[in-house]
Coordinates of C-alpha atoms in Angstrom, one line a residue:
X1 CA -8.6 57.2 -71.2
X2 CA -5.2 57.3 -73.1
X3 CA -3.2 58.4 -69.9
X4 CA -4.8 56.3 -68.0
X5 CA -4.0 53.2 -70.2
X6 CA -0.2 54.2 -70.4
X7 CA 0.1 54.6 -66.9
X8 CA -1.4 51.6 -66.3
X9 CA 1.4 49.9 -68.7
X10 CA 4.0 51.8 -67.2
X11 CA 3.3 50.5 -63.9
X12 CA 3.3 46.8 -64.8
X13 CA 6.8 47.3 -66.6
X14 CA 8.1 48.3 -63.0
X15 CA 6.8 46.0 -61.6
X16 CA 8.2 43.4 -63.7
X17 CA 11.6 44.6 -63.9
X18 CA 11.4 45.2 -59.7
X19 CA 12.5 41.5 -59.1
X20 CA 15.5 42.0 -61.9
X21 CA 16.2 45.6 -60.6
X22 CA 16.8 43.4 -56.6
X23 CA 18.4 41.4 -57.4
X24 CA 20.8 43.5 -59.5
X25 CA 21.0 46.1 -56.9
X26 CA 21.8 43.5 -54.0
X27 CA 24.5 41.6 -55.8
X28 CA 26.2 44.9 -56.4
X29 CA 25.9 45.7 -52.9
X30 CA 27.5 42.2 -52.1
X31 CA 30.5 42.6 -54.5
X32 CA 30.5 46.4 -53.3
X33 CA 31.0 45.4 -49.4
X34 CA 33.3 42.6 -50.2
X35 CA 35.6 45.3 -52.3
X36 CA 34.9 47.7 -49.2
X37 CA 36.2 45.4 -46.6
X38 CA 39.1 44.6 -48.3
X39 CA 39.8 48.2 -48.8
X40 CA 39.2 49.1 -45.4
X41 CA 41.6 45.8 -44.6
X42 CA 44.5 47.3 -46.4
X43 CA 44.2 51.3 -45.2
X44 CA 44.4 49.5 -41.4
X45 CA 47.2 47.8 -42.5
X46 CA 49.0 51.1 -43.7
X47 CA 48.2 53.1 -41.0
X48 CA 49.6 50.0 -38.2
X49 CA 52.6 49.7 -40.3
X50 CA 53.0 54.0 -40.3
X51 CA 52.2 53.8 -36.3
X52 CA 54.9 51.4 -35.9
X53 CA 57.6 53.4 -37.4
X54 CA 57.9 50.7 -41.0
X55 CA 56.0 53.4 -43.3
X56 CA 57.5 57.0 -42.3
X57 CA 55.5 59.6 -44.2
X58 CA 53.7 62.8 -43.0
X59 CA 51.4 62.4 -46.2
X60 CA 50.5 58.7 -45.4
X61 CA 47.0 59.6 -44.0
X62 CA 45.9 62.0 -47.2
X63 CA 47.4 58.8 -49.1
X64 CA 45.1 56.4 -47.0
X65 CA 41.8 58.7 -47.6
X66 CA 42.4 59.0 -51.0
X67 CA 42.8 55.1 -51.6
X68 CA 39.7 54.4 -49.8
X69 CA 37.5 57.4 -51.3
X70 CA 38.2 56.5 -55.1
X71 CA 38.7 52.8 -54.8
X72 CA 35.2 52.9 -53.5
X73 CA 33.8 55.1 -55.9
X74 CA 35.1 53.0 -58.6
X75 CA 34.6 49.9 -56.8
X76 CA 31.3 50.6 -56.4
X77 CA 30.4 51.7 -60.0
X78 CA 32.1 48.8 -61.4
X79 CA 30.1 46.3 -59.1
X80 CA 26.8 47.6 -60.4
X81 CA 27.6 47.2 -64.1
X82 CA 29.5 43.8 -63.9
X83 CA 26.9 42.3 -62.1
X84 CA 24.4 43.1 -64.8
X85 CA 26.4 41.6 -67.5
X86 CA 26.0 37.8 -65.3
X87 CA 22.3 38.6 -64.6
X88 CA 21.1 38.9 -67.9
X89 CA 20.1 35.3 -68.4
X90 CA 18.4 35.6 -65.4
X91 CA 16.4 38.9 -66.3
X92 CA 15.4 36.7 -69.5
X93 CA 14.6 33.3 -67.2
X94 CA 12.6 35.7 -65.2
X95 CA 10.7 37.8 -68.0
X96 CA 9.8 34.3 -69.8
X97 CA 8.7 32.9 -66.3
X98 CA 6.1 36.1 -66.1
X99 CA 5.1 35.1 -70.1
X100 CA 4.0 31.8 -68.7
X101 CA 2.5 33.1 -65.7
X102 CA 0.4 35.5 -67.4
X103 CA -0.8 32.4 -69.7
X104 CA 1.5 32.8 -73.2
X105 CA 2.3 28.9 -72.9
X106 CA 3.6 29.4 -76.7
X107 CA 6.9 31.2 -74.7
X108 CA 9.7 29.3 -75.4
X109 CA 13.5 30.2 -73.5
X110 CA 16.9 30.5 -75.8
X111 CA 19.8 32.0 -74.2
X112 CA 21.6 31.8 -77.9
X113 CA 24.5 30.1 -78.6
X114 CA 27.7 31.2 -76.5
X115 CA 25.3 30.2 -73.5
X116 CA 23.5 27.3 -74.7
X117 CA 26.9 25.7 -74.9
X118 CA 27.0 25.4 -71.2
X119 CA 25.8 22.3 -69.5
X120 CA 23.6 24.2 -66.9
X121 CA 22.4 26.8 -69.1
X122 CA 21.6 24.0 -71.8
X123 CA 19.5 21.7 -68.8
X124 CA 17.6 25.1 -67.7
X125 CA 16.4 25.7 -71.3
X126 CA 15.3 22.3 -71.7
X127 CA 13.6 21.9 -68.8
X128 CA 12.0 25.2 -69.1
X129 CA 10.7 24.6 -72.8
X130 CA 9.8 21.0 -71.6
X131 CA 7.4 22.9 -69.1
X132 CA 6.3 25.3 -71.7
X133 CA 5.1 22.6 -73.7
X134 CA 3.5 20.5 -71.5
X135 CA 1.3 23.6 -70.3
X136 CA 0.5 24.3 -73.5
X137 CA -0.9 21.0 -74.3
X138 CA -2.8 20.7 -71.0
X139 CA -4.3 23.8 -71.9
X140 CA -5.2 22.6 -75.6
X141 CA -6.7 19.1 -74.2
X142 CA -8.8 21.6 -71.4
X143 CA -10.2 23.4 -74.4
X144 CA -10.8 20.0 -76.2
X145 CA -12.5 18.5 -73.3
X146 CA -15.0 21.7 -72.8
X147 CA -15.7 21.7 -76.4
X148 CA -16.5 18.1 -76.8
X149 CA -18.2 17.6 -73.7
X150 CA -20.3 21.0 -74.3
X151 CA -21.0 18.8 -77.7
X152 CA -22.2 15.7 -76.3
X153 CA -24.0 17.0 -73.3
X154 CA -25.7 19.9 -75.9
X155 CA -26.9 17.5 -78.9
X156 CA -29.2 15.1 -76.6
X157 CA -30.4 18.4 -75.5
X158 CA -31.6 20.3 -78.5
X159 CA -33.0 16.8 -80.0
X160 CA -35.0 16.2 -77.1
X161 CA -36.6 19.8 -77.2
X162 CA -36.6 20.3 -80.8
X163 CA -39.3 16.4 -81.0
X164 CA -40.6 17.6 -77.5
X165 CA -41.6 20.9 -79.6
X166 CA -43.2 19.4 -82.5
X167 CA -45.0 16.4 -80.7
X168 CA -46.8 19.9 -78.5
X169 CA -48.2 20.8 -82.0
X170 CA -50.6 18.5 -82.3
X171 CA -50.1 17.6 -85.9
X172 CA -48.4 14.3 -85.8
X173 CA -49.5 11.4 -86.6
X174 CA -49.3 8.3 -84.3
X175 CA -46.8 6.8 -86.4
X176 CA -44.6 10.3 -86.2
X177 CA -45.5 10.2 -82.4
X178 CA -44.4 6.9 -81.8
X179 CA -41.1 7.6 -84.0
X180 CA -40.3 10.8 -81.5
X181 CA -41.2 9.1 -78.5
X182 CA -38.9 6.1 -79.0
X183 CA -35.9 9.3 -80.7
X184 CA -36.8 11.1 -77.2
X185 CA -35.9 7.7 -75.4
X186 CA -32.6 7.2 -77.3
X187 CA -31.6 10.9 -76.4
X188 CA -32.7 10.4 -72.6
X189 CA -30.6 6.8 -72.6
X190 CA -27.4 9.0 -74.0
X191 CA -27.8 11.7 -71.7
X192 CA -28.1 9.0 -68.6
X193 CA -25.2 7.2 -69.9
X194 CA -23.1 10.3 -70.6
X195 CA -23.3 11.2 -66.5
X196 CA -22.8 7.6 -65.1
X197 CA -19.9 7.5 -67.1
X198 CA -18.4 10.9 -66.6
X199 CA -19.0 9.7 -62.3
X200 CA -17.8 6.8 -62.9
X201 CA -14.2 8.5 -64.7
X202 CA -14.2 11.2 -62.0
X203 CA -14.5 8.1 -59.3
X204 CA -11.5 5.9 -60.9
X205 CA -9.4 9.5 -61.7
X206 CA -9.6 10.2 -58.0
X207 CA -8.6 7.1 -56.9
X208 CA -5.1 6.6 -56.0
X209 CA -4.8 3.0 -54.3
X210 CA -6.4 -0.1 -56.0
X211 CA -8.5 -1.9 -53.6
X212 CA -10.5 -5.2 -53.5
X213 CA -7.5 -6.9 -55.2
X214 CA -8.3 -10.9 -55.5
X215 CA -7.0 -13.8 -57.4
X216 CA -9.7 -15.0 -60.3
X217 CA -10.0 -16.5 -63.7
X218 CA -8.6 -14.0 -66.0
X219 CA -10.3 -16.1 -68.9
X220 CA -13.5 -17.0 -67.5
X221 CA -14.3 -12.8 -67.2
X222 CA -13.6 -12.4 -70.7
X223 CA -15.9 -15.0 -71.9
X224 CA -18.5 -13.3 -69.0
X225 CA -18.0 -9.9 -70.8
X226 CA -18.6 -11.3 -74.8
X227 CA -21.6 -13.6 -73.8
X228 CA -23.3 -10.3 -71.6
X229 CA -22.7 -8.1 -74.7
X230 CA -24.2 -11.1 -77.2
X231 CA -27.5 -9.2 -78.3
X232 CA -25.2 -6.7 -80.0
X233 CA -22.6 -8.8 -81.6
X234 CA -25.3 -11.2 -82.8
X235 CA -27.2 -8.0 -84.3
X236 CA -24.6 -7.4 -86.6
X237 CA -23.8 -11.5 -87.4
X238 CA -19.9 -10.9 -85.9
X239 CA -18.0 -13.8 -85.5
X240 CA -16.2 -14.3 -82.4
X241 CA -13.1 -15.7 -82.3
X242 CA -11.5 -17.0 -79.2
X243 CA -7.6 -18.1 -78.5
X244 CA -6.5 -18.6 -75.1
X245 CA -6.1 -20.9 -72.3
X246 CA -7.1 -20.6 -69.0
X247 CA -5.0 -18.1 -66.6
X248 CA -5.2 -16.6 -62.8
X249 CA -4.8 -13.2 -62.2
X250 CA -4.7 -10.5 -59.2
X251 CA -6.6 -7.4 -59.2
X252 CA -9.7 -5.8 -59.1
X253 CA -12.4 -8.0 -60.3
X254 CA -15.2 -5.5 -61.1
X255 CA -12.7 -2.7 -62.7
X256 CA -11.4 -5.4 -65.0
X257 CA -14.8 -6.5 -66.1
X258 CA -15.5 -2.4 -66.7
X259 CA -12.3 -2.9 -69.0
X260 CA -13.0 -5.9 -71.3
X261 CA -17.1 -4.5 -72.0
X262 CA -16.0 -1.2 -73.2
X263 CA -13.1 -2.6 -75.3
X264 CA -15.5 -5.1 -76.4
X265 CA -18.4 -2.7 -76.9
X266 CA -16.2 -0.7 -78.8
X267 CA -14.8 -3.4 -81.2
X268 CA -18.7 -4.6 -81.7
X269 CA -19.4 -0.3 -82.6
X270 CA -16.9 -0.1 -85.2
X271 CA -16.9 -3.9 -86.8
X272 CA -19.1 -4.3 -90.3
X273 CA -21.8 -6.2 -90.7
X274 CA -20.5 -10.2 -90.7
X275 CA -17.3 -9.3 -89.5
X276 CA -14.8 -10.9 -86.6
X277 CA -14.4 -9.9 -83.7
X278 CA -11.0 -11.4 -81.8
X279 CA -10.0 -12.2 -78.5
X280 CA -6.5 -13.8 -77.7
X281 CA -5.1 -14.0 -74.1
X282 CA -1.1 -15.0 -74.1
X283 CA 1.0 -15.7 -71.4
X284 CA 4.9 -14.5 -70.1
X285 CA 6.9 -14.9 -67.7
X286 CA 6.1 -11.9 -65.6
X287 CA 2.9 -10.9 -67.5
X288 CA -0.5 -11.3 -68.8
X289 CA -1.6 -9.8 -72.5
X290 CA -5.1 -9.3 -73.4
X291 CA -6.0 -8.6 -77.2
X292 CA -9.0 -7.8 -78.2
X293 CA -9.2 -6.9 -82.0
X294 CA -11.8 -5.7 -84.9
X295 CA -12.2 -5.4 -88.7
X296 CA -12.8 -2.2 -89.5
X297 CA -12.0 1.1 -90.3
X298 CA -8.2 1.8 -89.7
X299 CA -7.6 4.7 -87.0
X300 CA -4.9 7.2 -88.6
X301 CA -1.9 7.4 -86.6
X302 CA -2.3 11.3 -85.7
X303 CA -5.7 10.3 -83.8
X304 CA -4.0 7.4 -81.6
X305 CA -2.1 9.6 -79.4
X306 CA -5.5 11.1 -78.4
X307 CA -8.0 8.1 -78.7
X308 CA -7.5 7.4 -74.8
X309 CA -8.6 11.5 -73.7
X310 CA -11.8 12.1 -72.3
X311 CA -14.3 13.1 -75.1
X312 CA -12.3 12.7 -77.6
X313 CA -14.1 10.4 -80.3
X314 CA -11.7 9.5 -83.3
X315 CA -15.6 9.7 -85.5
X316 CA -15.5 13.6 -85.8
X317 CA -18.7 12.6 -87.6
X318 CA -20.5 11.3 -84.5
X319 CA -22.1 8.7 -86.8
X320 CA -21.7 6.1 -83.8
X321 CA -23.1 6.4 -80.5
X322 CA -20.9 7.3 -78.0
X323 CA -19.5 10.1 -75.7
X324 CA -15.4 9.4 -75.6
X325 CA -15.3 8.3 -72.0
X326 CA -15.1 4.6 -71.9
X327 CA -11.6 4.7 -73.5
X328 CA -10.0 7.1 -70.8
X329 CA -11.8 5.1 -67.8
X330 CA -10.2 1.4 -69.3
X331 CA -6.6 3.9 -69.5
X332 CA -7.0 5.0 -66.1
X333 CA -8.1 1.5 -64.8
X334 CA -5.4 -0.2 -66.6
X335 CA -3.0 2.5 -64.9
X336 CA -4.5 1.6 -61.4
X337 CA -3.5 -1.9 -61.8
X338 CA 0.2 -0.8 -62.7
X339 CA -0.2 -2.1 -66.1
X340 CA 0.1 -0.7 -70.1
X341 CA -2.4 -0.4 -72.9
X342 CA -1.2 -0.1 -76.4
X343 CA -3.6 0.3 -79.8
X344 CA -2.3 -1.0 -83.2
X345 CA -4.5 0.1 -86.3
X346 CA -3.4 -1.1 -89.9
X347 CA -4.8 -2.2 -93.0
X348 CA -8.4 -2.5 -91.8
X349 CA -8.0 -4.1 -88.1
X350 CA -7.8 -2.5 -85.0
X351 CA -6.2 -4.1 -81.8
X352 CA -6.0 -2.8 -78.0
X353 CA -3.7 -4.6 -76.2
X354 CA -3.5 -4.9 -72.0
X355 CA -0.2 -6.1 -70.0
X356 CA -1.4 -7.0 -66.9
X357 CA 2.2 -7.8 -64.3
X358 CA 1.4 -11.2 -62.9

């Protein structure tokens, strides 16, 4: 088994170094045949000149041979080892290229400091490490996105089995029953919600062209999306406070009304009881800003970056209903229309912020 596993190793070492050990072996022969043609250039030269009566020497031929036998000898051993002295920051691109490939996205490229001083050497290493990272960060927010969506698909799960379970028992009483039927509901509710909104993400992520674009009444929407989401602001006694005048925009009707209910839902999820809820519009030149802001708790600066990736709740707690989708379908809507979205969290308020290009 021992063998085995070293010859195994042994075998993908050759195979990694095969593309170096090409590459090596066909600039030499380059440099080689370049030094061999000039060679063979200068013997023909001395034997036309001897023919012609300019070089007179019995010997000239022997002279010729020997030229051309050592020159090439040396020639040739010389080419081999000088072109491995410029290949070696190719060997390493080429070894840290196979790191990558083989999925060590931690590998990072340094060519040390005599090299790095170079313009082109400098650009590869920072585009390589650039790349590095990148992968590596896709390949955390992959693991992210399985973990928390195996979370939020899982809990519904287990609750609905575990009250399924105990309601088959028998010993409950109608008051328990009723409590588990209605916990059952909730959980069957999340899990419903949880797949229209993961098809309605995969439906705006593959969609590449925005279409149905017409001109409407930017603030009549908004006011649309806080009187349809009333019950649950009035629930928690929030007051609503509205600043803007009227204004026209063009785009998508129905994705922007997607846009202001979850950034409103949201706001309404993490505002205490009795407090305000704002909504300003404000106007530019070439642009349209929606705010819509809450009391509450203040998001730490660390979770920001992430609060628009799918799944990713900035409650690790899960004390608030939700799934971490409705913030990366308002990004990638907002992103559709060629417009930015910006959060600022401080000192107990929370504000998202859309440009919308007029």
């Amino acid at each position: 088994m021992k063998k085995t596993t070293v010859a195994k190793n042994k075998l993908k070492r050759m195979q990694e170094k095969a593309p170096i050990t090409s590459l090596t072996l066909f600039l030499s022969a380059f440099v080689f045949g370049i030094f061999a043609i000039a060679i063979s250039f200068t013997a023909i030269c001395v034997w036309v000149l001897n023919r012609a009566g300019v070089l007179v020497d019995v010997e000239i031929r022997s002279i010729i041979l020997f030229m051309s036998l050592n020159s090439l000898l040396i020639g040739g051993v010389m080419a081999f080892f000088s072109c491995r002295i410029p290949l070696k920051p190719i060997h390493q691109l080429i070894y840290k290229m196979n790191c990558l490939a083989k999925g060590e996205y931690h590998t990072r490229l340094s060519f040390g400091p005599s090299l790095s001083a170079n313009p082109t050497f400098a650009e590869i290493t920072e585009s390589f490490n650039t790349m590095a990272e990148e992968l590596e960060n896709t390949e955390m927010l992959r693991m992210d996105f399985i973990n928390n969506f195996s979370h939020e698909f899982k809990t519904p799960i287990v609750s609905i089995t575990g009250l399924a379970k105990l309601m088959a028992k028998g010993n409950v009483t109608e008051e328990e029953r009723m409590q588990y039927l209605h916990a059952i509901e909730e959980e069957s509710s999340r899990l419903s919600a949880m797949a229209t909104n993961v098809l309605r993400l995969t439906s705006v992520e593959n969609q590449a062209i925005l279409k149905d674009v017409t001109s409407f009444n930017l603030s009549e929407q908004v006011r649309s999306a806080v009187l349809l989401l009333e019950p649950k602001w009035s629930r928690k006694n929030l007051n609503i406070a509205l600043d803007f005048l009227e204004y026209t925009v063009e785009a998508n009707e129905e994705l922007l009304m997607e846009v202001w209910i979850n950034l409103l839902d949201n706001a309404i999820k993490f505002s205490p009881e009795g407090g305000t809820l704002s909504l300003a519009l404000t106007e530019s030149e070439h642009s349209l800003c929606v705010a819509i802001g809450n009391e509450g708790i203040t998001i730490p600066k660390e979770k920001q970056e992430r609060i628009f990736q799918k799944f990713y709740q900035a409650d690790e707690s899960h004390a608030t209903m939700g799934n971490g989708i409705g913030l990366a379908i308002v990004k990638r809507i907002v992103d559709l229309h060629k417009g930015q979205i910006s959060l600022v969290s401080e000192d107990g308020y929370t504000e998202f912020r859309i440009t919308l290009h007029k």
